[in-house]
Coordinates of C-alpha atoms in Angstrom, one line a residue:
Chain A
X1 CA 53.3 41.2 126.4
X2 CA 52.4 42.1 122.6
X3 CA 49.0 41.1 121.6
X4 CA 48.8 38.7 118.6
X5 CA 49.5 39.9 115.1
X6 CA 51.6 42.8 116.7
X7 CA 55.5 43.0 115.3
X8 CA 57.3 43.9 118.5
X9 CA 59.5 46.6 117.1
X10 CA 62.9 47.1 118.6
X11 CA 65.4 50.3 118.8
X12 CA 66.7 49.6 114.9
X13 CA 64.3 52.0 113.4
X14 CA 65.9 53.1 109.8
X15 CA 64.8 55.8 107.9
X16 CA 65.1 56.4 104.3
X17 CA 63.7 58.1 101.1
X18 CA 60.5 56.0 99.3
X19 CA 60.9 54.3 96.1
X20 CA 58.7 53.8 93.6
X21 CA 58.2 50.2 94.5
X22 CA 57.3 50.9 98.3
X23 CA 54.2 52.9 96.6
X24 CA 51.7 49.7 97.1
X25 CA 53.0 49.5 100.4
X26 CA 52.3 53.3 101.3
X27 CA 49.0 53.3 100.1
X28 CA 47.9 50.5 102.1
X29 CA 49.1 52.6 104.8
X30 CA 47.3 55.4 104.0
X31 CA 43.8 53.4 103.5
X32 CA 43.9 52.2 107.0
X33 CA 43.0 54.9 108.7
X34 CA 39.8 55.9 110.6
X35 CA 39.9 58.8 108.0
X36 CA 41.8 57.0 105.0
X37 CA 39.8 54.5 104.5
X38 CA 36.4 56.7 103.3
X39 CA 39.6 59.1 101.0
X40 CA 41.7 56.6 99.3
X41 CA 41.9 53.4 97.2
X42 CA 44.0 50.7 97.7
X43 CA 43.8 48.7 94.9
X44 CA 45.4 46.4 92.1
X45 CA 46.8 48.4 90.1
X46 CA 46.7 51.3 92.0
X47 CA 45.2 54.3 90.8
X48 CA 47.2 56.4 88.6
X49 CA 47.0 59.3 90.9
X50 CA 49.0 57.9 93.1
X51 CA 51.9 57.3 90.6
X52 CA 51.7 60.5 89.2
X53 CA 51.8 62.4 93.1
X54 CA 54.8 60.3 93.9
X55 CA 56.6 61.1 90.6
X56 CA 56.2 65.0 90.9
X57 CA 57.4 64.9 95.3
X58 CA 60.1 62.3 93.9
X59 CA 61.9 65.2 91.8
X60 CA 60.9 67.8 93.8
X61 CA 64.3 68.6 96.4
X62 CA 62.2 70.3 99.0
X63 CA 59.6 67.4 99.0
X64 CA 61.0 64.2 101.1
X65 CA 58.4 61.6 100.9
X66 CA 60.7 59.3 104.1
X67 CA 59.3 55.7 105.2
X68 CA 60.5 53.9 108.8
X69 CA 61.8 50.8 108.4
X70 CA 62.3 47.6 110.4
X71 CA 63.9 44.8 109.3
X72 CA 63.6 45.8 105.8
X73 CA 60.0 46.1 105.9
X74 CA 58.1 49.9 106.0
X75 CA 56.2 50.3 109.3
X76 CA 55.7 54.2 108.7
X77 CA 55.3 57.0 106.0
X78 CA 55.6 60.9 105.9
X79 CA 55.6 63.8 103.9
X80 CA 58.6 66.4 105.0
X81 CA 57.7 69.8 102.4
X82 CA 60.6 72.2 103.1
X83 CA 59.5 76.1 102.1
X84 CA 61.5 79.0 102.3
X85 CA 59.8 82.6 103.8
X86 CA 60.2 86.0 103.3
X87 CA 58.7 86.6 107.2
X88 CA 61.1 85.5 110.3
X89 CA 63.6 87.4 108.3
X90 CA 63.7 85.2 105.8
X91 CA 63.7 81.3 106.8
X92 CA 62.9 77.6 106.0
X93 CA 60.3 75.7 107.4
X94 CA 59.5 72.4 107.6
X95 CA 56.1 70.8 107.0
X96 CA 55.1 67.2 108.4
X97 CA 52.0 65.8 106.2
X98 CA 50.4 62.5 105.6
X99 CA 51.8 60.5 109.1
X100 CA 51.1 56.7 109.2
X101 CA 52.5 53.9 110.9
X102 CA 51.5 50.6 110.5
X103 CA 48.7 48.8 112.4
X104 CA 51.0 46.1 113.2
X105 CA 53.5 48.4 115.4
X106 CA 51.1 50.9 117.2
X107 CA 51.5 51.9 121.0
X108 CA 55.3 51.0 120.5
X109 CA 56.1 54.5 120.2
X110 CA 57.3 54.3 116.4
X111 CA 54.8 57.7 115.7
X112 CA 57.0 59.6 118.1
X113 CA 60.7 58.3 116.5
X114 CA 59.5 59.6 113.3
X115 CA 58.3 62.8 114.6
X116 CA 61.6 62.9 116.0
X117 CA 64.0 62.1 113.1
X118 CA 61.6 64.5 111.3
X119 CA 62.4 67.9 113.5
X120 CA 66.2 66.6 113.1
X121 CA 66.0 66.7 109.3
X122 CA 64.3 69.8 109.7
X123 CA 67.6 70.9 111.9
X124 CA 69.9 69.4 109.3
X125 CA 68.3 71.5 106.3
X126 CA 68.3 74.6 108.2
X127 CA 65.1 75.6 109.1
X128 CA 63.8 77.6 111.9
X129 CA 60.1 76.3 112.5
X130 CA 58.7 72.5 112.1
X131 CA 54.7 72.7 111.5
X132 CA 52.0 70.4 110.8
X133 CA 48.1 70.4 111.2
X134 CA 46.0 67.5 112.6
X135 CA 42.3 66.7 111.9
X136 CA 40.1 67.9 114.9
X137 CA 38.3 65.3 114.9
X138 CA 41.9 63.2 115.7
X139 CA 41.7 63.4 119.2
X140 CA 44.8 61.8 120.7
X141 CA 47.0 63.6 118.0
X142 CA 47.0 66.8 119.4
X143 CA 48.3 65.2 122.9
X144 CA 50.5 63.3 120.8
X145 CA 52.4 65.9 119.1
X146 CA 51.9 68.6 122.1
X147 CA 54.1 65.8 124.3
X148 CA 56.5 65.9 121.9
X149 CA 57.1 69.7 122.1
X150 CA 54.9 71.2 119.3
X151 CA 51.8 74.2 120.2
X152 CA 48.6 74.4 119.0
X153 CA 48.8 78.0 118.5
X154 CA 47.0 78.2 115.2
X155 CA 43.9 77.7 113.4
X156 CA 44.4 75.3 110.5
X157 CA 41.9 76.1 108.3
X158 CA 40.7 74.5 105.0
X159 CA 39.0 74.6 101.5
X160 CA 38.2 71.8 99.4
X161 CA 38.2 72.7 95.5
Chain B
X1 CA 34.3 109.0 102.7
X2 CA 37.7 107.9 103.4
X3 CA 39.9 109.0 106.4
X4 CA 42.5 110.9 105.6
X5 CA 46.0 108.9 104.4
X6 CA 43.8 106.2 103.1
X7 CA 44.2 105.5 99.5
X8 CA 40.7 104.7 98.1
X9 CA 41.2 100.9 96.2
X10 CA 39.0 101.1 92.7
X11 CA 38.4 97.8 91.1
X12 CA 41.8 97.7 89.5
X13 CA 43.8 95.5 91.5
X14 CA 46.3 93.6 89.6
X15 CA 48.1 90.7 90.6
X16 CA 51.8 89.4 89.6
X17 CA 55.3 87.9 91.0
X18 CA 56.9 89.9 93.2
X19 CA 60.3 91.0 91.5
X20 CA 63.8 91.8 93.6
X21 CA 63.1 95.5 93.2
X22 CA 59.6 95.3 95.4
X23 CA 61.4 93.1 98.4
X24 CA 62.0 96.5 100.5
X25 CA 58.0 97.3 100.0
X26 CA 57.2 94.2 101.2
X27 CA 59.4 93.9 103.7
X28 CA 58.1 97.1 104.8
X29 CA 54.5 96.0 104.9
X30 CA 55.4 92.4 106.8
X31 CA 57.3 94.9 109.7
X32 CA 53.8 97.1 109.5
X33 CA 51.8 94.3 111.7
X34 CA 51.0 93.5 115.3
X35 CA 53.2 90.3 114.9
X36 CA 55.5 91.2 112.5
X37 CA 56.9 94.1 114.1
X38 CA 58.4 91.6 116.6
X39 CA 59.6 89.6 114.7
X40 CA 60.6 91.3 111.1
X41 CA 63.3 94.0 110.7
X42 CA 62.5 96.6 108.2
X43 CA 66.2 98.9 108.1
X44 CA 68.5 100.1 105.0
X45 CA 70.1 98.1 104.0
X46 CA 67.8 95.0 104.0
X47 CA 68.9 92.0 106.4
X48 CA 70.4 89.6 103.8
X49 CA 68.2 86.8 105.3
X50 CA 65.3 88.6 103.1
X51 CA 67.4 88.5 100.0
X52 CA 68.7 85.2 100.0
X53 CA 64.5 83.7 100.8
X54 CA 63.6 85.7 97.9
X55 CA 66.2 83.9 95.4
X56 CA 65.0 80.6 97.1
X57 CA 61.4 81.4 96.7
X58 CA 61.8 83.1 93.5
X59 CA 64.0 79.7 91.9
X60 CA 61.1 77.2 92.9
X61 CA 58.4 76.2 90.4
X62 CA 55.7 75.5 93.1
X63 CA 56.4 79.0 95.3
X64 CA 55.0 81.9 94.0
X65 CA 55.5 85.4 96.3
X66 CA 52.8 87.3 95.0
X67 CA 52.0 91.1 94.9
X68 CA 48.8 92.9 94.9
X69 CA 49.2 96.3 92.7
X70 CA 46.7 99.7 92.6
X71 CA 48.1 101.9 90.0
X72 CA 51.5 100.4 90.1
X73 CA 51.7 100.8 93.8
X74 CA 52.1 97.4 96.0
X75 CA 49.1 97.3 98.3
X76 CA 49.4 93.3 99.6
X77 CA 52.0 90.4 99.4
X78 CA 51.4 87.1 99.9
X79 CA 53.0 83.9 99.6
X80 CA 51.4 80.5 97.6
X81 CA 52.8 77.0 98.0
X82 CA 51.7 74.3 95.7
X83 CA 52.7 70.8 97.0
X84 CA 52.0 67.0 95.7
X85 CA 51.1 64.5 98.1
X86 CA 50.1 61.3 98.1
X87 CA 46.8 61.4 100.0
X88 CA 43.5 62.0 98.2
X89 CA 44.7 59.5 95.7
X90 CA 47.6 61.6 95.1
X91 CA 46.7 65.4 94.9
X92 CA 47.9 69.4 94.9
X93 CA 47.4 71.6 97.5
X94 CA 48.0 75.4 97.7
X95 CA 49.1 76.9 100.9
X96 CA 48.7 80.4 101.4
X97 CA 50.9 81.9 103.7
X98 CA 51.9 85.7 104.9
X99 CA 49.1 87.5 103.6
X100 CA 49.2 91.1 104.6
X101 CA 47.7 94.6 103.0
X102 CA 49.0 97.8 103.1
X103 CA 47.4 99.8 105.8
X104 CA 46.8 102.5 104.0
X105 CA 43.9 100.5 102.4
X106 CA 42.6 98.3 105.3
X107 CA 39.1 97.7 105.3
X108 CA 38.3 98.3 101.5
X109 CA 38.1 94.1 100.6
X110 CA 41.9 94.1 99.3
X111 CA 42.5 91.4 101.7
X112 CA 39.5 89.1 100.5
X113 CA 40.5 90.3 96.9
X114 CA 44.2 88.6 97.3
X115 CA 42.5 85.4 98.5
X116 CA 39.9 84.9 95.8
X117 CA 42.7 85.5 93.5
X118 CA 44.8 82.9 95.3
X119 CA 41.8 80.1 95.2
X120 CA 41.7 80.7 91.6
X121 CA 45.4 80.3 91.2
X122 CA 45.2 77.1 93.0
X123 CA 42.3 76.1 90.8
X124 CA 44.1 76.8 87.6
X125 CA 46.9 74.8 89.0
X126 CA 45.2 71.7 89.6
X127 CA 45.0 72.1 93.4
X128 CA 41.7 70.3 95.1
X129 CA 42.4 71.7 98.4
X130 CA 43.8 75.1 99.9
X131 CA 45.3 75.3 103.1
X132 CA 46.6 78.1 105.5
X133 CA 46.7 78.6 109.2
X134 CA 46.4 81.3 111.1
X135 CA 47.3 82.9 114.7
X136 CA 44.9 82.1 117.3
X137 CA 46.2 86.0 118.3
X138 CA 44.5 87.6 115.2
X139 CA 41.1 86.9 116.0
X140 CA 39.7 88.8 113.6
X141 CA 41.3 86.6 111.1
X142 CA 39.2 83.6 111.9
X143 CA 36.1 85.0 110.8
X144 CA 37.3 86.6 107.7
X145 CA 38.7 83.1 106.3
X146 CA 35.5 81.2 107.3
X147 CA 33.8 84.3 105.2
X148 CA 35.8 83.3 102.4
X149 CA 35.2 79.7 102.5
X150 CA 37.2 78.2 105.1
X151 CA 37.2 76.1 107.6
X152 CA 39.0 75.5 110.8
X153 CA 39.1 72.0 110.7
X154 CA 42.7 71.7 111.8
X155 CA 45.0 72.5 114.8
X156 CA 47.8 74.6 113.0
X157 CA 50.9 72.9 115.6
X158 CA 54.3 74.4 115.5
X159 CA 57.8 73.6 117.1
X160 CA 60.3 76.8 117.2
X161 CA 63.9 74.9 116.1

């Protein structure tokens, strides 16, 4: 039994580039998070910062800013950043940032069917490695993302400007 | 007094792209590491992997392979990766990847050189954060980014596709 205010969330899971007009939506994401909240602002209007950062991944063809979808409405966001290497003998990697799913939908296993369509776009555009770093302080991430195949065998480390 | 097949670094390190004409140097020098040796393969002619990540890198506004010069010689490489994202209120972030010094000047601050340089390249970009991560295997590594600045917030998680 799903609690109340939880969407039960079936198998038909889309995926799909973000528009401009899923920003607000996005951001509101983004804010509700044990870390989000004290980092961004989800307001009316938005910030221009947020514009302007969706505008430059938008026309950039190795940034895929990709929201899940159910029933028309956006239940998770990601950042997919594909970089090509000189090391590996030369390769493309694939770069999972900014993971949120909607409150609504947690424990349903939506995080993981992103993670998952994520490593196959990865596959699709050719890369060798998929890599991401979580927040230490995120527990239950590093479980989450070891079950689904990845190793903790770096140090992420850090600098704010 | 230096040991002997050690070049002696003076203050004049320069800094620029990497051109097509230094990819066998620095192909060279990513094969001359405890890692790389494994993994990189340093033969005439080139691989043509390294060739064709070069044009990719070299084509792509916010990739910059950089070189390290001493009297015209290359004596470090690295790679920088600026990317927009959404969190932060929409922001830049640098990511530094494959740093590596010649080793004929190990141990005379080239290394912390390159990074400075590359924290005030992401500066001067706009950045507010830089990122890297490195190989729980170099331990040495570890300390000398934290001397620099940074922190290991982060568990650096990758999948091998």
């Amino acid at each position: 039994m799903l609690q109340k205010g939880v969407v039960e969330v079936e198998r038909d899971i889309t995926f799909r580039l973000a528009a401009e007009e899923d920003l607000e939506r996005i951001v509101q994401m983004l804010a509700d998070d044990v870390l989000g909240e004290e980092r961004e602002r989800y307001e009316d209007p938005l910030p221009e910062g947020y514009l302007k950062a969706f505008k430059a991944i938008e026309s950039d063809p190795n940034n895929e800013l990709t929201v899940a979808c159910h029933d028309k409405e956006i239940i998770g966001v990601m950042q997919i950043t594909f970089t090509p290497y000189l090391t590996h003998q030369g390769s493309w990697r694939a770069t999972i940032e900014g993971v949120r799913t909607s409150s609504a939908v947690r424990g349903q296993g939506v995080g993981s069917k992103m993670i998952n369509w994520a490593v196959d776009r990865a596959r699709e555009r050719g890369c060798s490695l998929v890599q991401l770093t979580t927040d230490k302080q995120r527990g239950e991430a590093l479980r989450f993302y070891q079950k689904l195949g990845f190793t903790a065998t770096h140090e992420g480390m850090k600098m704010k400007l």
